[in-house]
Structure formats: C-alpha cells, structure tokens
Short mmCIF file of C-alpha atoms and ligand atoms in Angstrom, two decimals:
data_model
loop_
_atom_site.label_atom_id
_atom_site.label_comp_id
_atom_site.label_asym_id
_atom_site.label_seq_id
_atom_site.Cartn_x
_atom_site.Cartn_y
_atom_site.Cartn_z
CA MET Z 1 1.54 -15.35 -17.94
CA LYS Z 2 3.42 -12.05 -17.74
CA THR Z 3 2.03 -8.81 -19.18
CA THR Z 4 4.75 -7.08 -21.21
CA ALA Z 5 5.61 -3.46 -20.44
CA ALA Z 6 5.64 -0.89 -23.21
CA ARG Z 7 8.82 0.56 -21.71
CA THR Z 8 11.26 -0.55 -19.05
CA LEU Z 9 13.34 1.99 -17.13
CA HIS Z 10 15.91 1.68 -14.39
CA LEU Z 11 15.82 4.73 -12.13
CA SER Z 12 17.54 5.31 -8.78
CA GLY Z 13 18.42 1.60 -8.91
CA MET Z 14 14.79 0.50 -9.25
CA ASP Z 15 12.98 -1.33 -12.05
CA VAL Z 16 10.19 0.81 -13.50
CA PHE Z 17 7.74 -0.80 -15.90
CA VAL Z 18 5.55 1.54 -17.94
CA TYR Z 19 2.32 0.33 -19.56
CA ALA Z 20 -0.01 1.91 -22.09
CA ASP Z 21 -2.86 2.33 -19.60
CA SER Z 22 -3.94 1.73 -16.02
CA ALA Z 23 -5.63 -1.57 -16.90
CA ALA Z 24 -2.37 -3.06 -18.18
CA ALA Z 25 -0.31 -1.64 -15.29
CA SER Z 26 -2.82 -3.03 -12.76
CA LEU Z 27 -2.81 -6.43 -14.43
CA ALA Z 28 0.99 -6.54 -14.29
CA ALA Z 29 0.97 -5.61 -10.59
CA ALA Z 30 -1.65 -8.30 -9.91
CA GLU Z 31 0.47 -10.87 -11.75
CA HIS Z 32 3.48 -9.86 -9.63
CA ILE Z 33 1.44 -10.40 -6.45
CA ALA Z 34 0.00 -13.72 -7.65
CA ARG Z 35 3.51 -14.99 -8.54
CA THR Z 36 4.78 -13.99 -5.09
CA ILE Z 37 1.90 -15.80 -3.36
CA GLU Z 38 2.57 -18.96 -5.38
CA HIS Z 39 6.38 -18.96 -4.99
CA VAL Z 40 6.52 -18.03 -1.32
CA ARG Z 41 3.75 -20.44 -0.34
CA LEU Z 42 5.54 -23.23 -2.18
CA SER Z 43 8.73 -22.63 -0.19
CA ARG Z 44 7.30 -21.62 3.21
CA GLY Z 45 3.70 -22.82 3.18
CA THR Z 46 2.55 -19.30 3.95
CA CYS Z 47 2.78 -15.81 2.47
CA VAL Z 48 2.48 -12.45 4.24
CA LEU Z 49 1.11 -9.60 2.15
CA GLY Z 50 1.02 -5.89 2.90
CA LEU Z 51 -2.01 -4.33 1.19
CA ALA Z 52 -3.08 -0.84 0.15
CA THR Z 53 -6.45 0.85 -0.34
CA GLY Z 54 -7.55 3.86 -2.42
CA SER Z 55 -8.68 4.13 -6.00
CA THR Z 56 -5.43 2.80 -7.54
CA PRO Z 57 -5.46 -0.87 -6.45
CA THR Z 58 -9.14 -1.65 -7.13
CA GLN Z 59 -8.31 -3.21 -10.51
CA VAL Z 60 -5.50 -5.22 -8.91
CA TYR Z 61 -7.94 -6.70 -6.42
CA ALA Z 62 -10.45 -7.39 -9.22
CA HIS Z 63 -7.76 -9.40 -11.05
CA LEU Z 64 -6.82 -11.35 -7.93
CA VAL Z 65 -10.49 -12.15 -7.29
CA GLU Z 66 -10.90 -13.26 -10.91
CA ARG Z 67 -7.91 -15.58 -10.58
CA TYR Z 68 -9.30 -17.01 -7.36
CA ARG Z 69 -12.70 -17.60 -8.99
CA GLY Z 70 -11.02 -19.27 -11.97
CA GLY Z 71 -9.24 -21.67 -9.61
CA ALA Z 72 -5.79 -20.28 -10.50
CA LEU Z 73 -5.10 -18.70 -7.09
CA SER Z 74 -5.86 -19.50 -3.47
CA PHE Z 75 -5.32 -17.39 -0.37
CA GLN Z 76 -5.14 -20.36 1.98
CA GLY Z 77 -2.09 -19.91 4.18
CA VAL Z 78 -1.89 -16.21 3.26
CA SER Z 79 -1.92 -13.44 5.89
CA THR Z 80 -2.54 -9.79 5.08
CA TYR Z 81 -1.64 -6.54 6.83
CA ASN Z 82 -3.07 -3.26 5.57
CA LEU Z 83 -1.00 -0.13 5.38
CA ASP Z 84 -3.37 2.20 7.15
CA GLU Z 85 -6.78 3.16 8.54
CA TYR Z 86 -8.45 6.45 9.41
CA TYR Z 87 -8.64 7.33 13.11
CA PRO Z 88 -11.10 7.27 14.68
CA ILE Z 89 -13.44 5.22 12.49
CA ALA Z 90 -15.61 2.15 13.00
CA ALA Z 91 -14.89 -0.93 10.90
CA ASN Z 92 -18.47 -0.95 9.62
CA ASP Z 93 -18.30 2.68 8.46
CA THR Z 94 -18.44 2.51 4.67
CA LEU Z 95 -15.54 5.02 4.50
CA SER Z 96 -13.24 2.80 6.58
CA TYR Z 97 -10.44 0.82 5.00
CA HIS Z 98 -11.88 -2.23 6.76
CA ALA Z 99 -15.01 -1.78 4.64
CA TYR Z 100 -12.95 -1.12 1.50
CA MET Z 101 -10.93 -4.32 1.91
CA TYR Z 102 -14.02 -6.37 2.65
CA GLU Z 103 -15.77 -4.95 -0.40
CA HIS Z 104 -12.90 -5.22 -2.89
CA LEU Z 105 -11.11 -8.37 -1.72
CA PHE Z 106 -11.81 -10.16 1.53
CA ARG Z 107 -15.45 -11.11 0.94
CA HIS Z 108 -14.64 -12.66 -2.43
CA ILE Z 109 -11.73 -14.96 -1.54
CA ASP Z 110 -10.71 -17.85 0.70
CA LEU Z 111 -8.55 -15.76 3.04
CA LEU Z 112 -9.18 -16.72 6.67
CA PRO Z 113 -10.80 -13.69 8.38
CA ALA Z 114 -8.46 -14.13 11.36
CA ARG Z 115 -5.48 -13.71 9.02
CA ALA Z 116 -6.67 -10.37 7.58
CA HIS Z 117 -5.19 -7.56 9.69
CA VAL Z 118 -6.33 -3.96 9.39
CA LEU Z 119 -5.35 -1.36 12.01
CA ASP Z 120 -8.27 -0.73 14.38
CA GLY Z 121 -9.73 2.76 14.16
CA THR Z 122 -11.82 2.21 17.31
CA ILE Z 123 -8.94 1.68 19.76
CA PRO Z 124 -9.21 4.26 22.57
CA GLU Z 125 -6.48 6.85 22.14
CA PRO Z 126 -4.43 5.88 25.24
CA PHE Z 127 -4.00 2.39 23.74
CA VAL Z 128 -3.16 3.41 20.17
CA ALA Z 129 0.62 3.26 20.62
CA GLU Z 130 0.37 -0.26 22.04
CA HIS Z 131 -2.01 -1.32 19.25
CA CYS Z 132 0.49 -0.06 16.65
CA ALA Z 133 3.39 -1.79 18.41
CA GLN Z 134 1.35 -5.01 18.48
CA PHE Z 135 0.68 -4.70 14.73
CA GLU Z 136 4.45 -4.56 14.20
CA ARG Z 137 4.99 -7.57 16.49
CA PHE Z 138 2.36 -9.58 14.59
CA ILE Z 139 4.17 -8.89 11.30
CA GLU Z 140 7.50 -9.80 12.87
CA ALA Z 141 6.09 -13.00 14.38
CA GLU Z 142 4.94 -14.05 10.91
CA GLY Z 143 8.49 -13.61 9.62
CA GLY Z 144 7.95 -10.16 8.06
CA LEU Z 145 6.11 -9.00 4.98
CA ASP Z 146 6.87 -10.93 1.79
CA LEU Z 147 5.39 -8.18 -0.35
CA GLN Z 148 4.06 -4.69 0.27
CA LEU Z 149 1.68 -3.17 -2.29
CA LEU Z 150 1.77 0.64 -2.40
CA GLY Z 151 0.07 3.56 -4.08
CA ILE Z 152 1.44 7.10 -4.07
CA GLY Z 153 -0.25 10.30 -2.92
CA ARG Z 154 -0.15 13.45 -5.04
CA ASN Z 155 2.24 14.80 -2.40
CA GLY Z 156 4.43 11.69 -2.68
CA HIS Z 157 3.17 9.97 0.49
CA ILE Z 158 3.32 6.21 0.98
CA GLY Z 159 0.84 4.73 3.41
CA PHE Z 160 0.02 7.89 5.36
CA ASN Z 161 3.70 8.78 5.76
CA GLU Z 162 3.26 12.39 4.76
CA PRO Z 163 5.99 14.81 3.60
CA ILE Z 164 7.81 16.21 6.64
CA ASP Z 165 11.11 17.78 7.46
CA LEU Z 166 12.97 14.75 8.83
CA PRO Z 167 16.45 13.43 8.09
CA VAL Z 168 16.44 10.26 5.96
CA GLU Z 169 18.01 8.12 8.72
CA ARG Z 170 15.19 9.04 11.08
CA ALA Z 171 12.50 8.58 8.41
CA ARG Z 172 13.93 5.08 7.72
CA GLY Z 173 13.21 4.24 11.35
CA LEU Z 174 9.51 5.26 11.36
CA ARG Z 175 7.19 2.45 12.48
CA THR Z 176 3.41 2.04 12.72
CA ARG Z 177 1.87 5.04 14.48
CA MET Z 178 -0.80 7.74 14.53
CA VAL Z 179 -0.33 10.63 12.09
CA GLU Z 180 -2.03 13.83 10.96
CA LEU Z 181 -3.09 13.89 7.31
CA HIS Z 182 -1.45 16.44 5.00
CA PRO Z 183 -3.73 19.12 3.44
CA THR Z 184 -3.26 17.55 -0.03
CA THR Z 185 -4.30 14.15 1.31
CA ARG Z 186 -7.36 15.69 2.94
CA ALA Z 187 -8.25 17.51 -0.26
CA ASP Z 188 -8.04 14.24 -2.21
CA ALA Z 189 -10.08 12.34 0.40
CA ALA Z 190 -12.84 14.96 0.09
CA ARG Z 191 -14.04 12.90 -2.90
CA GLU Z 192 -15.07 10.06 -0.59
CA PHE Z 193 -16.05 12.13 2.46
CA GLY Z 194 -18.13 14.71 0.59
CA SER Z 195 -16.06 17.76 1.64
CA VAL Z 196 -12.61 18.57 3.04
CA GLU Z 197 -14.14 19.53 6.39
CA ARG Z 198 -15.63 16.07 6.74
CA VAL Z 199 -12.37 14.20 6.10
CA ILE Z 200 -11.13 12.48 9.26
CA PRO Z 201 -7.87 14.36 9.86
CA ARG Z 202 -5.87 11.58 11.54
CA ALA Z 203 -4.92 8.03 10.68
CA LEU Z 204 -2.92 5.01 11.80
CA THR Z 205 -0.23 4.01 9.33
CA MET Z 206 2.61 1.59 8.91
CA GLY Z 207 5.90 3.48 8.99
CA VAL Z 208 8.45 4.00 6.26
CA GLY Z 209 10.63 1.49 8.12
CA THR Z 210 7.83 -1.09 8.24
CA ILE Z 211 7.37 -0.71 4.49
CA LEU Z 212 11.09 -0.81 3.63
CA ASP Z 213 11.56 -3.99 5.70
CA ALA Z 214 9.22 -5.92 3.36
CA ARG Z 215 11.08 -8.47 1.21
CA SER Z 216 9.55 -6.98 -1.94
CA ILE Z 217 7.69 -3.76 -2.70
CA VAL Z 218 5.25 -3.18 -5.55
CA MET Z 219 4.40 0.46 -6.25
CA LEU Z 220 1.47 1.06 -8.59
CA ALA Z 221 0.78 4.60 -9.85
CA THR Z 222 -1.68 5.48 -12.57
CA GLY Z 223 -3.13 8.67 -14.01
CA ALA Z 224 -1.77 12.13 -14.81
CA ALA Z 225 -2.51 13.44 -11.29
CA LYS Z 226 0.36 11.28 -10.00
CA ALA Z 227 2.89 12.27 -12.69
CA GLU Z 228 4.63 14.99 -10.69
CA ALA Z 229 4.93 12.93 -7.49
CA VAL Z 230 6.18 9.91 -9.46
CA ALA Z 231 8.82 12.00 -11.26
CA ARG Z 232 10.01 13.54 -7.98
CA ALA Z 233 10.15 10.16 -6.24
CA LEU Z 234 12.13 8.53 -9.04
CA ALA Z 235 14.53 11.44 -9.59
CA GLY Z 236 16.00 11.12 -6.09
CA PRO Z 237 17.84 11.69 -3.87
CA PRO Z 238 15.72 10.11 -1.08
CA THR Z 239 14.06 12.75 1.06
CA MET Z 240 11.13 12.71 3.46
CA GLN Z 241 9.79 15.75 1.56
CA THR Z 242 8.76 13.11 -1.02
CA PRO Z 243 8.30 9.96 1.09
CA ALA Z 244 8.09 7.63 -1.96
CA SER Z 245 11.63 8.67 -2.87
CA LEU Z 246 12.76 6.64 0.17
CA LEU Z 247 11.96 3.48 -1.78
CA ALA Z 248 15.32 4.08 -3.45
CA LEU Z 249 16.84 2.97 -0.12
CA ALA Z 250 15.63 -0.55 -1.04
CA PRO Z 251 16.22 -0.51 -4.81
CA GLN Z 252 16.72 -4.23 -5.45
CA LYS Z 253 13.37 -5.23 -4.00
CA THR Z 254 11.24 -2.36 -5.30
CA THR Z 255 9.32 -2.51 -8.59
CA TRP Z 256 7.32 0.38 -10.01
CA TYR Z 257 4.30 -0.26 -12.25
CA LEU Z 258 3.17 2.90 -14.05
CA ASP Z 259 0.85 3.81 -16.87
CA GLU Z 260 2.02 6.31 -19.50
CA ALA Z 261 0.01 9.11 -17.86
CA ALA Z 262 1.74 8.67 -14.49
CA ALA Z 263 5.15 8.28 -16.18
CA ARG Z 264 4.94 11.31 -18.41
CA GLU Z 265 7.17 13.59 -16.31
CA VAL Z 266 9.75 10.91 -15.60
CA VAL Z 267 13.07 11.78 -17.21
C1 F6R U 1 -3.82 3.64 0.89
C2 F6R U 1 -2.61 4.42 1.09
C3 F6R U 1 -2.33 5.67 0.32
C4 F6R U 1 -2.78 5.60 -1.15
C5 F6R U 1 -2.49 6.90 -1.86
C6 F6R U 1 -3.05 6.90 -3.28
O1 F6R U 1 -3.86 2.53 1.74
O2 F6R U 1 -1.86 4.08 1.93
O3 F6R U 1 -0.95 5.95 0.38
O4 F6R U 1 -2.11 4.55 -1.78
O5 F6R U 1 -3.07 7.97 -1.17
O6 F6R U 1 -4.42 6.86 -3.22
P1 F6R U 1 -5.31 6.66 -4.54
O7 F6R U 1 -4.98 5.31 -5.05
O8 F6R U 1 -6.73 6.76 -4.07
O9 F6R U 1 -4.91 7.74 -5.47
#
C-alpha cells in the first residue's frame, strides 16, 4: 500500500510529498521505511536503519509497531543507529534518547537488542572522540546506512548539526562528534526538561557527512513551527546556516514528507 500525497513538488532536485495532515505524512514515511526494510533485506539479508527521536517520528514508530504486530513486518536482520543522544545522560534517564527509543520502538518489536545502537551518553569525556569514531566504524562495517530518518529543528538543524558558519565542503565532511546545542534547540527542549536552564547543553550527534552517506534519506517535517525552516532548507542553495539545506547535496536519494502546515511557506 502507498499513501497518496495531496501534492508532489520537486525542489532543489529533491522529491517533496505534501500531505493534508501529520498523520498522513507520518504514515507515508512509515511506508517508505517498511518498503526499504523489505526490499533491502530481500537482496542482502540485512538492513541498516538510521533513526531519529523527538516529537515528529512518534507516529512513524507507532505505524511500524502496528505493522510488526499485524505480522506484516519483521525487524529480524535489521540493525539500527540513532542520530544522537544528549551528553552526559544515563540510558535509564527518562529524558535520554535511549529511553525514547525503547519506549516508542525497541520494546515492541523483534529487533535484537545487540543490533540497536544509540550513542552512549555515559562515556567519560576523554573517550568520547573514540566512541564516536567507533560508531562510524560500526556503520561502515555493516556496509553503511540503507536509510536515514530525519526530523528538522526550527533552526534547520539535522541530528544535532546546528547552524554554524562553515563552508559547505567542510560541513559535508562532518562526522559523529560532540556538539553544543543551539539556543533555539535548547528552548525547544525546555518542553521535556521543564525549563531552558535544565536542558543538557551538549550532545553526541552523527555528522552531516554520516547522514549524507546513507543510501536513502527520509525527512519528515510536520506542523507550522517547522514551516520557515522547511522553506529555507528547500529554497537552497546549501548552507550550513540551515543544515537541512545540505540534503540538496544528495538530491536523488532524499525524500521529504511534509504536512500542509509545514509546507505552507514553501514556494
Ligand atoms: C532527533 C534529532 C533532531 C530532531 C529535531 C526535530 O533525533 O536529531 O534533529 O529531529 O530537533 O525535533 P521534533 O521532532 O521534536 O520537533
């Protein structure tokens, strides 16, 4: 089954599907992921997924869980790598992305725990660089990411690759590393943490390069709060001032799923 978009656009070389609401856009993104798992596993016996957290993909995970429960989808042979994690944070902290993934996906499906990789927010700081490099090596050893699921920040971030003054060629080379969160990101995370002051100001994140090396990229953006960032990212040209605009460097493999609210400033 394939959910039909209300509108289809082609912007900066990328396919952009626009749906009436977030439920339909999320369902379409979930169908894209399920198709990738089925096709890739059929040809290679395995499938390597890059996953995202946040409020946007919760409906996607609910659909994937529903498919698994209905017997239409299995995660056997699948490996997952999450985009990011706060630093420092314990895996059993309810605000961690470990906890989020367990709650929304991992505990419901037949994914082998050893194949679910989330960056470790408890690694002592002197070992963080090596931990991040190892995360990259794990992905490489599995043959790279077949699909990376993304959300977009209000400031245009992807993963926790925040807007910075950096030439595109150098941004393209960014790999998994420790970063400082942007004030907008901290303001948005205040929802979960209770106040801006309580937001953990640093995180570990896959790099722009790690993301762009995936064989396919699914960007899901819903809600009016994302409209401006979405419009900036799709208007181009690629700039690290709007990190999501760098997806235009990999136009053939990137698909945007939007609802009308998120698409309303797209021209
Ligand atoms: C999450 C991530 C972030 C979010 C983005 C949108 O793993 O990497 O880039 O995708 O901040 O967050 P929500 O969906 O909460 O608006």
